[in-house]
CSV table of C-alpha atoms in Angstrom, one decimal:
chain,number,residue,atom,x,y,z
B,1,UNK,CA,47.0,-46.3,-34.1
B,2,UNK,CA,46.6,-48.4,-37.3
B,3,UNK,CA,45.0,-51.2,-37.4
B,4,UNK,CA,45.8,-53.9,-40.1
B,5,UNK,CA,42.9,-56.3,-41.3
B,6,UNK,CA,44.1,-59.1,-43.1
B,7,UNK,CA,41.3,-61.1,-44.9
B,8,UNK,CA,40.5,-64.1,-45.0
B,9,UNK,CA,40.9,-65.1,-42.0
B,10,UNK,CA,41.2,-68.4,-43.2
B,11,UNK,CA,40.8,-70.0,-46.5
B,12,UNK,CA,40.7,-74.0,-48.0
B,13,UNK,CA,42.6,-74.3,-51.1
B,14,UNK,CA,44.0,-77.4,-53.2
B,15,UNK,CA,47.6,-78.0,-54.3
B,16,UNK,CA,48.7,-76.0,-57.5
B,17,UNK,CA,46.1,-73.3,-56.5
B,18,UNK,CA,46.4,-69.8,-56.9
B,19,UNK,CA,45.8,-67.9,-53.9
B,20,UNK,CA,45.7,-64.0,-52.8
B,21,UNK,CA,45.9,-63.0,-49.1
B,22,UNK,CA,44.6,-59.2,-48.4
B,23,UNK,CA,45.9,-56.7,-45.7
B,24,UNK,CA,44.0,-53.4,-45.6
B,25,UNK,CA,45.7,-50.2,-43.3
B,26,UNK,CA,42.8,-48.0,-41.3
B,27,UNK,CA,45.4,-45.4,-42.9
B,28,UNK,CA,48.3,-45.1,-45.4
B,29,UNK,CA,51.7,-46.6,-44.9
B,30,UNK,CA,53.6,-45.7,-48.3
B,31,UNK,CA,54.7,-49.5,-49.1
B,32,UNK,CA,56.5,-50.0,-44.7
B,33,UNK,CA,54.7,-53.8,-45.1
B,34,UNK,CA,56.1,-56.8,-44.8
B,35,UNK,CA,54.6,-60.3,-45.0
B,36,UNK,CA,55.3,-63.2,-42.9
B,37,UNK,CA,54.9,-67.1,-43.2
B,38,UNK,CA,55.1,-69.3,-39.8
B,39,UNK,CA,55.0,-72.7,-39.6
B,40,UNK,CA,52.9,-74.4,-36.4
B,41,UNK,CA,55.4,-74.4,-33.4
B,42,UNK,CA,58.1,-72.7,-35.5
B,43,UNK,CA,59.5,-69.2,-35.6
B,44,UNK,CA,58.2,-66.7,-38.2
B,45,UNK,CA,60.0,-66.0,-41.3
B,46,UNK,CA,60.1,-63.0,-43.6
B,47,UNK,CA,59.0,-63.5,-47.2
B,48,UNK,CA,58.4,-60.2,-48.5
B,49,UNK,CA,59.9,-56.7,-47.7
B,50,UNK,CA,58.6,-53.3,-48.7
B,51,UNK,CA,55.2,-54.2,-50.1
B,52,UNK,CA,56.9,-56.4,-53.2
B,53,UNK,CA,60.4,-57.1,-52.8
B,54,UNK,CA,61.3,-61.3,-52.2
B,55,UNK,CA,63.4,-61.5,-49.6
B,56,UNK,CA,66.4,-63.5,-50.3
B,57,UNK,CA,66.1,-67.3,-51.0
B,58,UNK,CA,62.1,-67.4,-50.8
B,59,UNK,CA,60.4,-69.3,-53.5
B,60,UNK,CA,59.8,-66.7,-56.8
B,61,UNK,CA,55.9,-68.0,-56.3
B,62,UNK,CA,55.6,-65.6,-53.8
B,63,UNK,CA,54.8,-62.2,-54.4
B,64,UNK,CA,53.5,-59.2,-52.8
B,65,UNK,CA,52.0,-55.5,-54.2
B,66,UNK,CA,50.4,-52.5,-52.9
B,67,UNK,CA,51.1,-48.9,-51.5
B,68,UNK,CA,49.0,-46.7,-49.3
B,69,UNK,CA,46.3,-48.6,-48.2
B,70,UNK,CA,46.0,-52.2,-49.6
B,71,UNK,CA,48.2,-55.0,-50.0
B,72,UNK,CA,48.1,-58.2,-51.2
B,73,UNK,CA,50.1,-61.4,-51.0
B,74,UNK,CA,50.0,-64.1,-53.6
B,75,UNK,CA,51.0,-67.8,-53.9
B,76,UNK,CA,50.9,-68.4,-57.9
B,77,UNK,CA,50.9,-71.8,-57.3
B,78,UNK,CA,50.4,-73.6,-53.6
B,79,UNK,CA,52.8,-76.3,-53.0
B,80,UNK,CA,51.8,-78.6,-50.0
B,81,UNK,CA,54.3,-76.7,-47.6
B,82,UNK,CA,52.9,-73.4,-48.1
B,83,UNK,CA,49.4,-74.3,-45.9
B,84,UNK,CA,50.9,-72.9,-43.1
B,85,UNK,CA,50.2,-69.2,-41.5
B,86,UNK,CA,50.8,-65.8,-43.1
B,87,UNK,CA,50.8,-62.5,-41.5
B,88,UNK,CA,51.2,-58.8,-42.6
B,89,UNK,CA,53.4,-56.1,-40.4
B,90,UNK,CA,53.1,-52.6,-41.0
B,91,UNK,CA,55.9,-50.6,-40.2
B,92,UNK,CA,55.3,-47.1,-40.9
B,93,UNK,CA,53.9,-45.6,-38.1
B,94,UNK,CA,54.2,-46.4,-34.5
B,95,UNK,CA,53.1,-48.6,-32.6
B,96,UNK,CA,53.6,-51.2,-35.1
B,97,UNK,CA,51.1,-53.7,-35.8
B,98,UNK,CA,50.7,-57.2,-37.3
B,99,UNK,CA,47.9,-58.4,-39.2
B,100,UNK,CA,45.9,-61.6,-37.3
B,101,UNK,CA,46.9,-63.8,-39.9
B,102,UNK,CA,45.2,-66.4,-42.4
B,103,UNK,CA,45.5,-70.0,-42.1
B,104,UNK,CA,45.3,-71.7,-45.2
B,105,UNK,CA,44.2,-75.1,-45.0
B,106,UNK,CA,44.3,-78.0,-47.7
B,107,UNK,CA,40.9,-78.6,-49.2
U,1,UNK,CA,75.0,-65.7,-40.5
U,2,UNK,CA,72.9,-63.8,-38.2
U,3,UNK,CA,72.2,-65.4,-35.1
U,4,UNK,CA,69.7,-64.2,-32.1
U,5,UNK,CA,70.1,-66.1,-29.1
U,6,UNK,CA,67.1,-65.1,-26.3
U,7,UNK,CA,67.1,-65.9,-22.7
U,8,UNK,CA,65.8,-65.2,-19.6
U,9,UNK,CA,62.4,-66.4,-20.1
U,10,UNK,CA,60.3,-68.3,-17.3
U,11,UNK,CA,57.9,-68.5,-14.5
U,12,UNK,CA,57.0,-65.3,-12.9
U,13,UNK,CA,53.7,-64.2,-10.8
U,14,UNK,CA,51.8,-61.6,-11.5
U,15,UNK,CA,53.1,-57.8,-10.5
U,16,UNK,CA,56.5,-59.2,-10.6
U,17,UNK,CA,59.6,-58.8,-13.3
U,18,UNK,CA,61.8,-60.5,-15.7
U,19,UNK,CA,64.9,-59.2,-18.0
U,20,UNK,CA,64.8,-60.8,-21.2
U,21,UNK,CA,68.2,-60.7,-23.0
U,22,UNK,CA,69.2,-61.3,-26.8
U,23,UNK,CA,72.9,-61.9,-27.7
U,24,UNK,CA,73.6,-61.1,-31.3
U,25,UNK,CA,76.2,-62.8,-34.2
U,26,UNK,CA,76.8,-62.6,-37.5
U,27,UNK,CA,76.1,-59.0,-38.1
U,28,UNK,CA,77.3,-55.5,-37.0
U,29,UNK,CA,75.2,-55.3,-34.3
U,30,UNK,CA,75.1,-51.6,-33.5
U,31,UNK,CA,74.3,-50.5,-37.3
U,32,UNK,CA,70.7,-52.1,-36.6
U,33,UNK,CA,67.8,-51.3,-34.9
U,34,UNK,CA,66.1,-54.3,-33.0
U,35,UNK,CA,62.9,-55.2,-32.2
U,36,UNK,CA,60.9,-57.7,-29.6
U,37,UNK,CA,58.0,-59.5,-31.1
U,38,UNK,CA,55.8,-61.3,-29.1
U,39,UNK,CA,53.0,-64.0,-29.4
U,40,UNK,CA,50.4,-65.6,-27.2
U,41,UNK,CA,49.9,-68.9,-26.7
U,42,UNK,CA,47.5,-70.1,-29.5
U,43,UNK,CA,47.0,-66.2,-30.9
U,44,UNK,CA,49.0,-64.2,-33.5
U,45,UNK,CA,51.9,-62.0,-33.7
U,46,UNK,CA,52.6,-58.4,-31.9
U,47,UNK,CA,55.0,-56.0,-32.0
U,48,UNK,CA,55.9,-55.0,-28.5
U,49,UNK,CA,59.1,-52.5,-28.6
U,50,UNK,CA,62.1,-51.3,-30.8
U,51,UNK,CA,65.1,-49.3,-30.4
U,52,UNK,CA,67.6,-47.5,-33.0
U,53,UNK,CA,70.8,-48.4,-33.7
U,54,UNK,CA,72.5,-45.8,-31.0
U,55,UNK,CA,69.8,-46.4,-28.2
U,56,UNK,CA,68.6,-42.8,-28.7
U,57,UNK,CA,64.7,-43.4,-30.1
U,58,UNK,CA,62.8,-46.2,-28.0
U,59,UNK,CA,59.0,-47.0,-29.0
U,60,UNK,CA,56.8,-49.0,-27.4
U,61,UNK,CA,53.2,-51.2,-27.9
U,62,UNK,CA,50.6,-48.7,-26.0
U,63,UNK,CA,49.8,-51.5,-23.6
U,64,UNK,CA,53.5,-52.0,-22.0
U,65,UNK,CA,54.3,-48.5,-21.9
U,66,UNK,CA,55.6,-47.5,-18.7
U,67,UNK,CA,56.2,-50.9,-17.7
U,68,UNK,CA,58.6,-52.8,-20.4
U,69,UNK,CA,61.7,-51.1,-21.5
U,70,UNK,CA,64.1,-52.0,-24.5
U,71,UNK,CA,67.7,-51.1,-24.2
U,72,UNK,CA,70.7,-52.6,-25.4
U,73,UNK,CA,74.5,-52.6,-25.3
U,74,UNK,CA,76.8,-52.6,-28.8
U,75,UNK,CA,80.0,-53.6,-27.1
U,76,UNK,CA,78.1,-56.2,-25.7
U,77,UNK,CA,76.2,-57.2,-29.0
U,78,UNK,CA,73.3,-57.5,-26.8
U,79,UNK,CA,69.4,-56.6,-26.7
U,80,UNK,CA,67.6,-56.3,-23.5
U,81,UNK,CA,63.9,-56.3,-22.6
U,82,UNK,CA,63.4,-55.1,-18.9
U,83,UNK,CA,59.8,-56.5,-17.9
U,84,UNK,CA,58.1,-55.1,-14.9
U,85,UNK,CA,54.7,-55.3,-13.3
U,86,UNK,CA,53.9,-58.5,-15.3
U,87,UNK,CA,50.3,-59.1,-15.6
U,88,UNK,CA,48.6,-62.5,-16.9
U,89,UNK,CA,48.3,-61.2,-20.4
U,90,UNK,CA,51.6,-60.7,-20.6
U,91,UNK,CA,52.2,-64.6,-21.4
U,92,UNK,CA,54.0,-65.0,-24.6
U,93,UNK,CA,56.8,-66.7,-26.4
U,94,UNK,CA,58.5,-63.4,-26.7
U,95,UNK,CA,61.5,-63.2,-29.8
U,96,UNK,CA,64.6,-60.8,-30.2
U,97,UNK,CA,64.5,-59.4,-34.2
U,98,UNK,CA,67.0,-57.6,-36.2
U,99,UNK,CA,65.1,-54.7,-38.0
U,100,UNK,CA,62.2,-52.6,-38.0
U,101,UNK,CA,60.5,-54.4,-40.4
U,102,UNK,CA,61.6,-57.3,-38.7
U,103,UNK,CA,64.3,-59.5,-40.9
U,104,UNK,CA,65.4,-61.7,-38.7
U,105,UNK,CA,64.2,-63.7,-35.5
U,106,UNK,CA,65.8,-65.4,-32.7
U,107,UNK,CA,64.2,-68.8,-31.8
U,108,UNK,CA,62.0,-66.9,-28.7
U,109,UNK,CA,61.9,-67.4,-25.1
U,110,UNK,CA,58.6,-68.3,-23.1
U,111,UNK,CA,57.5,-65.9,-20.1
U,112,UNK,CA,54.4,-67.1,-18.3
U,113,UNK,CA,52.7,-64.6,-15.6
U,114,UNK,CA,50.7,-67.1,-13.4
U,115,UNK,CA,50.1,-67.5,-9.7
């Protein structure tokens, strides 16, 4: 099975920040990633498909990269909504597994 | 717009079942796979099943193999998620999804295995 570490676990930023959130794959899985953004008692939502592409109607400060291996999402500039959870899925290889997540907290 | 409605959620004890069902809108339902997603109370997300577009290729997280399984109807628009021997772990806000790499989520339905 692969396992997905995301890293950090948790991080403390400030408004305006720019931040980078890491998922790593125990094996390759071509660019099947997707990255996820859930709000506390609310149902996740998709923000990024296929390693880098922005889903539809997500802010363009949002933006993922990778292949293989590593992956990274980045927020090029934290607004105040955005401290919220993020998780990585990887869908290449079954069973599919999420990432378990990193909470980014206002510092 | 594409709409997941989930039901059949609740209180169930341990050892015993539940059919979890997802009625789909807004989209051709049969030209997507679908997925169930679950997560914990209090812990993070994970993938628990999906099924192809014609019901013909069914996967499943290692841990309800042989006891959870995913069909679904396309003249029905529907997804099901047939839960048996339900053990405390378990427990989880469980959601319908459209996609493999999950595009779409319905608002969830709670199960809770307890005595």
């Amino acid at each position: 099975d692969i396992q997905m570490t995301q890293s950090p676990s948790a991080m403390s930023a400030s408004v305006g920040d720019r931040v980078t959130i890491t998922c790593r794959a125990s094996q390759g899985i071509s660019n099947y990633l997707a990255w996820f953004q859930q709000r506390p008692g609310k149902v996740p939502k998709r923000l990024i498909y296929t390693a880098s592409n922005l889903q539809s109607g997500v802010p363009s400060r949002f933006s993922g990269s990778g292949s293989g291996t590593e992956f990274t999402l980045t927020i090029s500039s934290l607004q105040p909504e955005d401290f919220v959870t993020y998780y990585c899925l990887q869908h290449s290889s079954y069973p599919y597994s999420f990432g378990q997540g990193t909470k980014l907290e206002i510092k | 717009e594409v709409q997941l409605v989930e039901s059949g959620g609740g209180l169930v004890q341990p050892g015993g079942s539940l059919r979890l069902s997802c009625e789909a809108s807004g989209f051709t339902f049969s030209s997507h796979w679908m997925t169930w997603v679950r997560q914990a109370p209090g812990k993070g997300l994970e993938w628990v099943a999906n099924i192809k577009e014609d019901g013909s290729e069914k996967y499943y997280l290692d841990s309800v193999k042989g006891r959870f399984t995913i069909s679904r109807d396309n003249a029905k628009n529907s997804l099901y998620l047939l839960m048996s021997s339900l053990r405390v772990e378990d427990t989880a806000v469980y959601y319908c999804a459209r996609e493999r790499s999950v595009a779409y989520w319905g608002q969830g339905t709670q199960v809770t295995v307890s005595s």
